[in-house]
Amino acid sequence: MKVILNKDLAALGEEGDVKDVAKGYARNFLFPRGIALPYNERTIKLFESRKEEIEARKIQKRQDASGLKDKLEALSLALIMPAGTNGKLYGAVTAQTVADELAKQGFQIERKKIEIPGNTIKSVGKYKIAVKLYENAAAECSLSVEGQPVKAETKTPAAPPRRRRKTYSAVPSVDDMAEDVPASEGAAETPREPEAPAAANAGTSTDTASAE
């Protein structure tokens, strides 16, 4: 399906460009957002009347890109990344890393417009990166990647678990003593009352009879 772009769309083209797209993409995304219009006689005439206006905007974009190119090429980017003693980075410098650093310095550059040698940087050193601008214009920036030593963490060895010692009471409890006594010996005997001597009782009775 042919459409005419009503606005710039980085993934597709610029205002006034005629593009072939899928019907679903046009009806569900481009048309509802006003990014594109159907390609027909009415829209062709509309864009013919806006031709000078569109071309003036393109001239301004070229001028802006030229000025941005000069600023970026005069810029020296420096990144400090965690690295080992051999210069290898813990991680990597990506296009997003560079885009974030540029944003800190006031340059809003899309990640996909930044080209890094080998796609990623994994060692300290000095590099040249390319930033795509408008049309065929591109800026070449200097990037210095410095390593920050990472201190190895020393872990204190864990103390061995302490064994619990059993404690014994110096004085045995009643229950402990009861367990040591056999059942046959543990039964208590009932004390018996002492009996009066028989001879003494008999003597008393004789004496009483004689007195009478």
Tab-separated table of C-alpha atoms in Angstrom:
chain	number	residue	atom	x	y	z
A	1	MET	CA	0.000	0.000	0.000
A	2	LYS	CA	1.392	3.426	-0.983
A	3	VAL	CA	1.398	6.258	1.542
A	4	ILE	CA	2.852	9.772	1.741
A	5	LEU	CA	4.632	10.595	4.985
A	6	ASN	CA	3.133	13.584	6.722
A	7	LYS	CA	5.872	13.618	9.378
A	8	ASP	CA	9.445	12.397	9.719
A	9	LEU	CA	9.715	8.829	10.978
A	10	ALA	CA	13.260	7.612	11.575
A	11	ALA	CA	12.450	3.996	10.730
A	12	LEU	CA	10.654	4.884	7.495
A	13	GLY	CA	11.527	8.260	5.971
A	14	GLU	CA	10.905	12.007	5.916
A	15	GLU	CA	7.949	14.267	5.382
A	16	GLY	CA	6.805	14.142	1.740
A	17	ASP	CA	8.375	10.736	0.988
A	18	VAL	CA	6.240	8.152	-0.796
A	19	LYS	CA	6.567	4.665	0.761
A	20	ASP	CA	5.145	1.179	0.279
A	21	VAL	CA	3.927	-0.298	3.588
A	22	ALA	CA	1.669	-3.093	4.784
A	23	LYS	CA	-2.034	-2.227	4.963
A	24	GLY	CA	-2.288	-3.163	8.621
A	25	TYR	CA	0.724	-1.004	9.509
A	26	ALA	CA	-0.803	1.965	7.680
A	27	ARG	CA	-4.325	1.605	9.060
A	28	ASN	CA	-3.375	0.694	12.641
A	29	PHE	CA	-0.315	2.890	13.181
A	30	LEU	CA	0.486	5.488	10.507
A	31	PHE	CA	-2.968	6.872	9.728
A	32	PRO	CA	-4.328	7.113	13.330
A	33	ARG	CA	-1.216	9.054	14.420
A	34	GLY	CA	-1.185	11.374	11.405
A	35	ILE	CA	2.261	10.159	10.381
A	36	ALA	CA	1.143	9.317	6.839
A	37	LEU	CA	-1.759	9.844	4.420
A	38	PRO	CA	-3.072	7.561	1.691
A	39	TYR	CA	-1.376	8.056	-1.673
A	40	ASN	CA	-4.041	9.427	-4.053
A	41	GLU	CA	-4.681	12.410	-6.297
A	42	ARG	CA	-5.932	14.592	-3.462
A	43	THR	CA	-2.882	13.991	-1.222
A	44	ILE	CA	-0.481	14.358	-4.158
A	45	LYS	CA	-1.862	17.846	-4.843
A	46	LEU	CA	-1.708	18.660	-1.150
A	47	PHE	CA	1.993	17.848	-0.926
A	48	GLU	CA	2.747	19.593	-4.210
A	49	SER	CA	1.435	22.797	-2.608
A	50	ARG	CA	3.658	22.166	0.451
A	51	LYS	CA	6.753	21.308	-1.562
A	52	GLU	CA	8.603	24.571	-0.945
A	53	GLU	CA	7.762	24.464	2.764
A	54	ILE	CA	9.053	20.894	3.075
A	55	GLU	CA	12.242	21.702	1.172
A	56	ALA	CA	12.912	24.717	3.431
A	57	ARG	CA	12.703	22.425	6.471
A	58	LYS	CA	15.183	20.002	4.893
A	59	ILE	CA	17.649	22.845	4.302
A	60	GLN	CA	17.350	23.790	7.969
A	61	LYS	CA	17.970	20.169	9.014
A	62	ARG	CA	21.146	20.065	6.913
A	63	GLN	CA	22.415	23.233	8.566
A	64	ASP	CA	21.605	21.890	12.038
A	65	ALA	CA	23.376	18.615	11.258
A	66	SER	CA	26.460	20.483	10.063
A	67	GLY	CA	26.617	22.516	13.261
A	68	LEU	CA	26.085	19.393	15.400
A	69	LYS	CA	28.832	17.586	13.533
A	70	ASP	CA	31.350	20.308	14.392
A	71	LYS	CA	30.386	20.199	18.076
A	72	LEU	CA	30.577	16.418	18.331
A	73	GLU	CA	33.932	16.183	16.595
A	74	ALA	CA	35.356	18.805	18.950
A	75	LEU	CA	34.158	16.744	21.899
A	76	SER	CA	36.351	14.247	23.746
A	77	LEU	CA	34.335	11.630	25.564
A	78	ALA	CA	35.849	9.825	28.536
A	79	LEU	CA	34.364	6.831	30.286
A	80	ILE	CA	35.623	5.191	33.477
A	81	MET	CA	34.635	1.546	33.662
A	82	PRO	CA	35.374	-1.250	36.170
A	83	ALA	CA	38.278	-3.268	34.789
A	84	GLY	CA	40.816	-5.890	35.723
A	85	THR	CA	44.572	-5.444	35.906
A	86	ASN	CA	44.874	-6.780	32.332
A	87	GLY	CA	42.703	-3.944	30.987
A	88	LYS	CA	39.659	-6.105	30.322
A	89	LEU	CA	36.393	-4.429	31.282
A	90	TYR	CA	33.889	-5.960	33.637
A	91	GLY	CA	31.055	-5.551	31.162
A	92	ALA	CA	31.222	-3.577	27.906
A	93	VAL	CA	30.762	-0.115	26.427
A	94	THR	CA	27.732	-0.147	24.115
A	95	ALA	CA	25.939	2.380	21.941
A	96	GLN	CA	23.546	2.973	24.825
A	97	THR	CA	26.488	3.719	27.153
A	98	VAL	CA	27.750	6.369	24.731
A	99	ALA	CA	24.239	7.795	24.217
A	100	ASP	CA	23.857	8.182	27.988
A	101	GLU	CA	27.218	9.962	28.235
A	102	LEU	CA	26.302	12.304	25.361
A	103	ALA	CA	22.982	13.089	27.047
A	104	LYS	CA	24.886	14.175	30.195
A	105	GLN	CA	26.716	16.713	28.023
A	106	GLY	CA	23.539	18.008	26.415
A	107	PHE	CA	23.438	15.981	23.180
A	108	GLN	CA	20.294	13.954	22.589
A	109	ILE	CA	21.417	11.267	20.143
A	110	GLU	CA	19.446	8.091	19.469
A	111	ARG	CA	21.249	4.878	20.324
A	112	LYS	CA	20.740	3.421	16.838
A	113	LYS	CA	22.594	6.382	15.278
A	114	ILE	CA	25.789	5.570	17.194
A	115	GLU	CA	28.248	3.133	15.621
A	116	ILE	CA	30.949	1.520	17.767
A	117	PRO	CA	33.811	-0.556	16.309
A	118	GLY	CA	32.837	-4.201	16.776
A	119	ASN	CA	29.480	-3.084	18.260
A	120	THR	CA	30.925	-3.176	21.799
A	121	ILE	CA	34.142	-2.132	23.531
A	122	LYS	CA	35.541	-4.614	26.078
A	123	SER	CA	39.009	-3.201	26.798
A	124	VAL	CA	40.452	0.101	27.951
A	125	GLY	CA	41.905	2.331	25.255
A	126	LYS	CA	41.132	5.119	22.802
A	127	TYR	CA	38.527	4.683	20.090
A	128	LYS	CA	36.731	6.496	17.270
A	129	ILE	CA	32.961	6.242	17.126
A	130	ALA	CA	30.607	7.435	14.383
A	131	VAL	CA	27.360	9.338	14.975
A	132	LYS	CA	24.937	9.406	12.055
A	133	LEU	CA	23.284	12.763	11.514
A	134	TYR	CA	20.958	14.022	8.788
A	135	GLU	CA	20.994	12.308	5.382
A	136	ASN	CA	24.580	11.161	4.703
A	137	ALA	CA	26.224	13.422	7.274
A	138	ALA	CA	28.067	11.740	10.169
A	139	ALA	CA	30.360	12.908	12.956
A	140	GLU	CA	33.468	11.083	14.195
A	141	CYS	CA	33.959	11.370	17.949
A	142	SER	CA	36.931	10.500	20.138
A	143	LEU	CA	36.238	8.135	23.027
A	144	SER	CA	38.662	7.262	25.800
A	145	VAL	CA	37.861	4.284	27.999
A	146	GLU	CA	39.758	4.151	31.292
A	147	GLY	CA	39.785	1.278	33.761
A	148	GLN	CA	38.868	1.526	37.407
A	149	PRO	CA	40.436	-1.288	39.477
A	150	VAL	CA	37.966	-3.418	41.362
A	151	LYS	CA	39.068	-4.451	44.848
A	152	ALA	CA	38.631	-8.124	45.578
A	153	GLU	CA	36.396	-8.688	48.547
A	154	THR	CA	37.943	-10.785	51.314
A	155	LYS	CA	35.442	-12.943	53.060
A	156	THR	CA	35.932	-13.807	56.722
A	157	PRO	CA	35.656	-17.586	57.156
A	158	ALA	CA	32.629	-18.591	59.126
A	159	ALA	CA	33.311	-19.855	62.646
A	160	PRO	CA	32.647	-23.598	63.107
A	161	PRO	CA	29.408	-24.358	64.944
A	162	ARG	CA	29.851	-24.651	68.681
A	163	ARG	CA	28.880	-27.955	70.217
A	164	ARG	CA	26.462	-27.745	73.074
A	165	ARG	CA	27.689	-29.411	76.245
A	166	LYS	CA	25.348	-31.252	78.515
A	167	THR	CA	25.271	-29.983	82.099
A	168	TYR	CA	24.535	-32.207	85.048
A	169	SER	CA	23.283	-31.116	88.463
A	170	ALA	CA	25.547	-31.910	91.418
A	171	VAL	CA	22.583	-33.014	93.539
A	172	PRO	CA	20.479	-35.796	92.030
A	173	SER	CA	16.757	-35.198	91.909
A	174	VAL	CA	14.174	-37.371	93.638
A	175	ASP	CA	13.145	-38.831	90.312
A	176	ASP	CA	16.732	-39.787	89.516
A	177	MET	CA	17.094	-41.596	92.847
A	178	ALA	CA	13.802	-43.380	92.329
A	179	GLU	CA	15.032	-44.739	89.033
A	180	ASP	CA	18.162	-46.202	90.699
A	181	VAL	CA	16.267	-48.128	93.420
A	182	PRO	CA	14.840	-51.542	92.414
A	183	ALA	CA	11.102	-51.905	92.692
A	184	SER	CA	11.395	-54.694	95.340
A	185	GLU	CA	13.542	-52.530	97.585
A	186	GLY	CA	11.613	-49.358	97.070
A	187	ALA	CA	8.445	-50.501	98.934
A	188	ALA	CA	8.276	-48.960	102.396
A	189	GLU	CA	7.547	-51.277	105.399
A	190	THR	CA	4.821	-50.222	107.878
A	191	PRO	CA	6.354	-49.827	111.377
A	192	ARG	CA	4.905	-52.166	114.088
A	193	GLU	CA	4.128	-50.991	117.636
A	194	PRO	CA	6.221	-52.656	120.391
A	195	GLU	CA	4.337	-55.266	122.518
A	196	ALA	CA	4.381	-55.087	126.357
A	197	PRO	CA	6.341	-57.886	128.082
A	198	ALA	CA	3.973	-60.743	129.131
A	199	ALA	CA	5.715	-61.389	132.432
A	200	ALA	CA	5.177	-57.902	133.637
A	201	ASN	CA	1.446	-58.100	132.998
A	202	ALA	CA	1.144	-61.424	134.794
A	203	GLY	CA	2.923	-60.222	137.960
A	204	THR	CA	0.607	-57.358	138.296
A	205	SER	CA	-2.455	-59.555	138.233
A	206	THR	CA	-1.099	-61.886	141.070
A	207	ASP	CA	-0.244	-59.034	143.295
A	208	THR	CA	-3.725	-57.627	142.974
A	209	ALA	CA	-5.344	-60.966	143.889
A	210	SER	CA	-3.202	-61.397	147.038
A	211	ALA	CA	-4.053	-57.973	148.307
A	212	GLU	CA	-7.689	-58.790	148.285
